[in-house]
C-alpha positions as YAML, in Angstrom:
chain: A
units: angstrom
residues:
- id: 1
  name: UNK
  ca: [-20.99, -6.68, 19.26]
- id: 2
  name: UNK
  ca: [-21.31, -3.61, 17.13]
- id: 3
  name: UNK
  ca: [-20.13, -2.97, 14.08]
- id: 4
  name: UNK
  ca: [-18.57, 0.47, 13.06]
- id: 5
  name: UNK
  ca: [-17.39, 2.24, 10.50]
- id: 6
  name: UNK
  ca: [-13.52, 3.28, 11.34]
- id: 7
  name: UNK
  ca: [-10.67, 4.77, 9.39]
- id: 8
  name: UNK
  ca: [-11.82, 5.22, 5.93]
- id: 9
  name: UNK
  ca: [-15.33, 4.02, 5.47]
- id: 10
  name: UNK
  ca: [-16.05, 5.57, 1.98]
- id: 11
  name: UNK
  ca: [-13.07, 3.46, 1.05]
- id: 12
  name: UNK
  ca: [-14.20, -0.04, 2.44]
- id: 13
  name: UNK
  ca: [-12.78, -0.51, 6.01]
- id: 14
  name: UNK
  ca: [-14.88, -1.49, 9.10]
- id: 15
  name: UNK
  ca: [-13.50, -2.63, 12.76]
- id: 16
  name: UNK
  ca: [-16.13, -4.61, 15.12]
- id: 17
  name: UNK
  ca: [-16.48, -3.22, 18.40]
- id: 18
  name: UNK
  ca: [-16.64, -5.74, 21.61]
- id: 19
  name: UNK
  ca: [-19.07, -6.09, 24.52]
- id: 20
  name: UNK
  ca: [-16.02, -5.47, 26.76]
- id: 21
  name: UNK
  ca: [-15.23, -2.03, 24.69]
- id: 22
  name: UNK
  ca: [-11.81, -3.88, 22.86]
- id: 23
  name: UNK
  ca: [-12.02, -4.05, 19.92]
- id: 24
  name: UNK
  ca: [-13.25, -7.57, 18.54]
- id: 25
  name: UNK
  ca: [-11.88, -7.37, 14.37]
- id: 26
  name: UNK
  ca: [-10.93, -5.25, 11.63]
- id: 27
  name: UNK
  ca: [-11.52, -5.53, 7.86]
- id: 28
  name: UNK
  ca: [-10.19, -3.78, 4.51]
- id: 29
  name: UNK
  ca: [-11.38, -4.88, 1.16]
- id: 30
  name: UNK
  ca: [-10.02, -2.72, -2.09]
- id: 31
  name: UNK
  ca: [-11.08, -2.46, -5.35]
- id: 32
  name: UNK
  ca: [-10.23, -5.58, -6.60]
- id: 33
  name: UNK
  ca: [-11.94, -7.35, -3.49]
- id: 34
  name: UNK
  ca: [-8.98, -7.92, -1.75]
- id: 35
  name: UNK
  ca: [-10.21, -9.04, 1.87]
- id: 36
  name: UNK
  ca: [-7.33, -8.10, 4.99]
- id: 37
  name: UNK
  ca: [-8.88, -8.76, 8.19]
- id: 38
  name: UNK
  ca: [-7.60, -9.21, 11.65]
- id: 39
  name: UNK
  ca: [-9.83, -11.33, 14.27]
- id: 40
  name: UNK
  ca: [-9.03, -10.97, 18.17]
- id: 41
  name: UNK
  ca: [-8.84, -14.63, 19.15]
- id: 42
  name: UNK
  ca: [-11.39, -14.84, 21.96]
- id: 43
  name: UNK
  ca: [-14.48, -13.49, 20.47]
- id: 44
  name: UNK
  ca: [-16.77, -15.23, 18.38]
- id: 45
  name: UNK
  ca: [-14.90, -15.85, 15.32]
- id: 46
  name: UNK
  ca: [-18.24, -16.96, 13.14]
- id: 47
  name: UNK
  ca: [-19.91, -14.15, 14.08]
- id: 48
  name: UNK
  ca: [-17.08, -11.63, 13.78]
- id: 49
  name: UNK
  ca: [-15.86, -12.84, 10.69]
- id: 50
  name: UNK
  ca: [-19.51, -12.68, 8.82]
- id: 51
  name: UNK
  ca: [-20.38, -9.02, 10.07]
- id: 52
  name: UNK
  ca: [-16.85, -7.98, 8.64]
- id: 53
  name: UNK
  ca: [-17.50, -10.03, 5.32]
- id: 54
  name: UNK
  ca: [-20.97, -8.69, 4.63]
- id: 55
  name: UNK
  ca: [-19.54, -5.25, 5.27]
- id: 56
  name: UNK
  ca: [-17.11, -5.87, 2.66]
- id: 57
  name: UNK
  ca: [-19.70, -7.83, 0.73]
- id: 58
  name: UNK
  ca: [-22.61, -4.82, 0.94]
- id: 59
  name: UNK
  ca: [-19.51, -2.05, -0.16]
- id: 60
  name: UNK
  ca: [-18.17, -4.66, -2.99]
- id: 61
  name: UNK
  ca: [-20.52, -5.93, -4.67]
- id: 62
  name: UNK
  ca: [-18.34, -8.41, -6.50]
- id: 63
  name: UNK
  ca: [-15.87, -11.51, -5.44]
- id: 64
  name: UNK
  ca: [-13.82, -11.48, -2.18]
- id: 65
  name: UNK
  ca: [-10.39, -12.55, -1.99]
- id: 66
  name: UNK
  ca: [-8.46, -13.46, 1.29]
- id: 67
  name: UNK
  ca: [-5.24, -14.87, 2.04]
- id: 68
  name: UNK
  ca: [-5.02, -17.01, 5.17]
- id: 69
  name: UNK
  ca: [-2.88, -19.16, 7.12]
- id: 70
  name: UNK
  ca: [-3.67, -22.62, 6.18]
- id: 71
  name: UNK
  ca: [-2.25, -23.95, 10.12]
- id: 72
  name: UNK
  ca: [-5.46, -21.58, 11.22]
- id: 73
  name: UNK
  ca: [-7.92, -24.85, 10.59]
- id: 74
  name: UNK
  ca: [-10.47, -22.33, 12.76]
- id: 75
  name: UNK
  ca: [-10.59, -19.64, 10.68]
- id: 76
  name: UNK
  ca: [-9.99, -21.25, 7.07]
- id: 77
  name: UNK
  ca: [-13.27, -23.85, 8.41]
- id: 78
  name: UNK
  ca: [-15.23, -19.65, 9.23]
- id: 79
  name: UNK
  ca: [-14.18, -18.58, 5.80]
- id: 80
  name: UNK
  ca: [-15.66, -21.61, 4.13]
- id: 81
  name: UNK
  ca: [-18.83, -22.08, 6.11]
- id: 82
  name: UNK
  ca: [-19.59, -18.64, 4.60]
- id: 83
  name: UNK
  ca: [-19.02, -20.49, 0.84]
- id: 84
  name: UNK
  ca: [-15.38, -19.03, 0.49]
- id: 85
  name: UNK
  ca: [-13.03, -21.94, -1.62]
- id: 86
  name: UNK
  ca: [-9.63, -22.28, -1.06]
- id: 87
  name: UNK
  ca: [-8.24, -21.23, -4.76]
- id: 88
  name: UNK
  ca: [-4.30, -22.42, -3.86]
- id: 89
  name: UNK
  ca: [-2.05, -22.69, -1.03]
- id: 90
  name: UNK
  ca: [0.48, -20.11, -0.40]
- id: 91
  name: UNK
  ca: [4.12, -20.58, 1.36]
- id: 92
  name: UNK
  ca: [4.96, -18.29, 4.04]
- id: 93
  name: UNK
  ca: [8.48, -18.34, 4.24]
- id: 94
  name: UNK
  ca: [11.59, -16.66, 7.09]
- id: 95
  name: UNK
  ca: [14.66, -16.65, 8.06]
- id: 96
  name: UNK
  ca: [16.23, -15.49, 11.52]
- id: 97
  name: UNK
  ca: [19.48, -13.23, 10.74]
- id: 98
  name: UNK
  ca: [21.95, -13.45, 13.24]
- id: 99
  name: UNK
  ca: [25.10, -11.77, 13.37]
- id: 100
  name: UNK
  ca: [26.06, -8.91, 10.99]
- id: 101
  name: UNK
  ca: [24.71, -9.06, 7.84]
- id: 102
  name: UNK
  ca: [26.67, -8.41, 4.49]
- id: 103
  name: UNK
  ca: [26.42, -5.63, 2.42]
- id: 104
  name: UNK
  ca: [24.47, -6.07, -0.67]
- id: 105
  name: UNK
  ca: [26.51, -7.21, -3.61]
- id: 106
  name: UNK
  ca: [24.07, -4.80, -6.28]
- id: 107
  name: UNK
  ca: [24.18, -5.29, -10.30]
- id: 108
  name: UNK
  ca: [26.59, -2.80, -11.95]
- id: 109
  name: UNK
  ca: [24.63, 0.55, -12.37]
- id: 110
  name: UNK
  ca: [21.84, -0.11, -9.63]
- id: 111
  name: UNK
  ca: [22.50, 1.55, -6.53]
- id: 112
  name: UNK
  ca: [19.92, 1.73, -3.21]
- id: 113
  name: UNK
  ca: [18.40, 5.10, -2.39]
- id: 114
  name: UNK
  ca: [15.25, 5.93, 0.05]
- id: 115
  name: UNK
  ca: [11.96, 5.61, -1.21]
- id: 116
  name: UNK
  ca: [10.67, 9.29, -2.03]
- id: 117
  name: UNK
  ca: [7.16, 8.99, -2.07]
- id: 118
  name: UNK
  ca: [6.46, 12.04, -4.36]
- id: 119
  name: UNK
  ca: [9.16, 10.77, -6.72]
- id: 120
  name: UNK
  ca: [9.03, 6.72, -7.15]
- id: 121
  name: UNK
  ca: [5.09, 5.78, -6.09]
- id: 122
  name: UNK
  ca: [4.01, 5.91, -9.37]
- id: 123
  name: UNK
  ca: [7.24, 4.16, -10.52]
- id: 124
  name: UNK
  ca: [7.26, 1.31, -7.57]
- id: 125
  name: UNK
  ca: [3.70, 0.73, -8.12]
- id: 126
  name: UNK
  ca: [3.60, 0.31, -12.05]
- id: 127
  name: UNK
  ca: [6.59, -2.35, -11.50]
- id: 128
  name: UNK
  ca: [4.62, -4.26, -8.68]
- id: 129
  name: UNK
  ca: [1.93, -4.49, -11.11]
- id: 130
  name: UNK
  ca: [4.17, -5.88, -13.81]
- id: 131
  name: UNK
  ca: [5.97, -8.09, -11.02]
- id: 132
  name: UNK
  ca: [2.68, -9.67, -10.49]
- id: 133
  name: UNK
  ca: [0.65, -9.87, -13.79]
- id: 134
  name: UNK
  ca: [0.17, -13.38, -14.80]
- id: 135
  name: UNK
  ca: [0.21, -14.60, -10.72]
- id: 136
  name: UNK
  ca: [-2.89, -14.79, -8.79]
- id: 137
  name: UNK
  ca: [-1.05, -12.11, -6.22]
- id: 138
  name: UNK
  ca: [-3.01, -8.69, -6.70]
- id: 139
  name: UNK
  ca: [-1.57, -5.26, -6.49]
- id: 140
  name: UNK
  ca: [-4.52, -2.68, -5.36]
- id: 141
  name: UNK
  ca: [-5.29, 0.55, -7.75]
- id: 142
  name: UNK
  ca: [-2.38, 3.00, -7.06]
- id: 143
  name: UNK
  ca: [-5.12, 5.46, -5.13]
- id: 144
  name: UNK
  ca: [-5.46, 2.55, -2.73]
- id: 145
  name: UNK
  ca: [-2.07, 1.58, -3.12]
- id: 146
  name: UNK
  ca: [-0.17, 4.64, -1.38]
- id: 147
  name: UNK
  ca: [-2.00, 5.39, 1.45]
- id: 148
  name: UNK
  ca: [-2.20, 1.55, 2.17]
- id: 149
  name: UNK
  ca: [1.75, 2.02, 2.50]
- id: 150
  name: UNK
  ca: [2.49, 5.06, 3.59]
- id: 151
  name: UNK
  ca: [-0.45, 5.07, 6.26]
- id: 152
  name: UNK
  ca: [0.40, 1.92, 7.64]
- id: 153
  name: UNK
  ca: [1.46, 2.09, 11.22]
- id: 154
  name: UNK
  ca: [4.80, 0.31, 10.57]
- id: 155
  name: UNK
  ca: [5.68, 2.35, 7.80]
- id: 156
  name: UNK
  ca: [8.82, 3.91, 8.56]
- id: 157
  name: UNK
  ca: [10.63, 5.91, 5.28]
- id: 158
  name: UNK
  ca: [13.89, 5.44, 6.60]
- id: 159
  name: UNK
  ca: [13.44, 1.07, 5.85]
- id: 160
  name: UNK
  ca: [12.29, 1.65, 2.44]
- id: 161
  name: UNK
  ca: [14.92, 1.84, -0.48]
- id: 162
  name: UNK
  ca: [14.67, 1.69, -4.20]
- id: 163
  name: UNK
  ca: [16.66, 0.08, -6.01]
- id: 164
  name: UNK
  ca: [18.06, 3.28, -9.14]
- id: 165
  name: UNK
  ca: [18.93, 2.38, -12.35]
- id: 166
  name: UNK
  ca: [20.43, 5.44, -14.06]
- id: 167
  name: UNK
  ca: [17.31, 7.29, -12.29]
- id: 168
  name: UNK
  ca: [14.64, 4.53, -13.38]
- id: 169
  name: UNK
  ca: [13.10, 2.43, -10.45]
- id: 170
  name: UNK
  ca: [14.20, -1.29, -11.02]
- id: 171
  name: UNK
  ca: [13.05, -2.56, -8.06]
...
């Protein structure tokens, strides 16, 4: 197992290279110590997960933060064996849509338009930040922020809308 530096390094994101050459984990952790992390099932999750947390630890310096699936009883036992504490439980909720789906019924004076990056980052990102202040969800610094979203591999602009209020981003 090696670890490597991949994507942005200077900006705190490692993946863990495999004896077989796939590759074994990945880890982010912003500036609030935000932890994401993905773990390939069959490798040795202990051993995976610390080399990606004292990564993040060494480029930190401060508390880590994760959110994980409390059915993974695997993981959440790796995370705490390496003195994490589960803080609160969160709810992971969906819903499978069948069928059409109805058009949205929208507030007089807000109206949907595509996400402009240029335009409404700033905008979306200050109201995520007020969305969440008070809650122990965290929304990373803006300069993390963006390219978190826009350089995601799912991100595609023609699924993201805004929700205009007289040219002011309400949601």
């Amino acid at each position: 197992m090696e670890l490597l530096a991949a994507h942005a390094p200077a900006l705190g994101h490692w993946v863990v290279d495999g004896d077989d050459g796939r590759l074994d984990g990945y880890a982010a952790v912003d500036a609030a110590g935000g932890l994401d992390l993905w773990i390939r099932p069959e490798p040795d999750l202990a051993a995976v997960l610390r080399a990606l947390v004292d990564s993040a630890a060494e480029y930190h310096g401060g508390r880590l933060e994760s959110v994980l699936p409390a059915w993974e009883a695997d993981l959440c036992a790796a995370f705490e064996a390496l003195g994490f504490a589960r803080v609160q439980e969160v709810l992971e909720m969906q819903i499978a849509l069948a069928g059409r789906i109805a058009e949205p019924r929208l507030p007089d004076g807000i109206r949907l338009r595509p996400f402009e990056p240029d335009r409404d980052a700033r905008d979306v990102h200050a109201a995520l930040v007020e969305a969440f202040a008070g809650s122990d969800e965290r929304v990373a610094p803006f300069e993390e922020w963006l390219p978190w979203v826009t350089g995601d591999p799912s991100y595609d602009p023609a699924l993201v809308f805004v929700a205009d209020a007289a040219g002011t981003v309400a949601g």
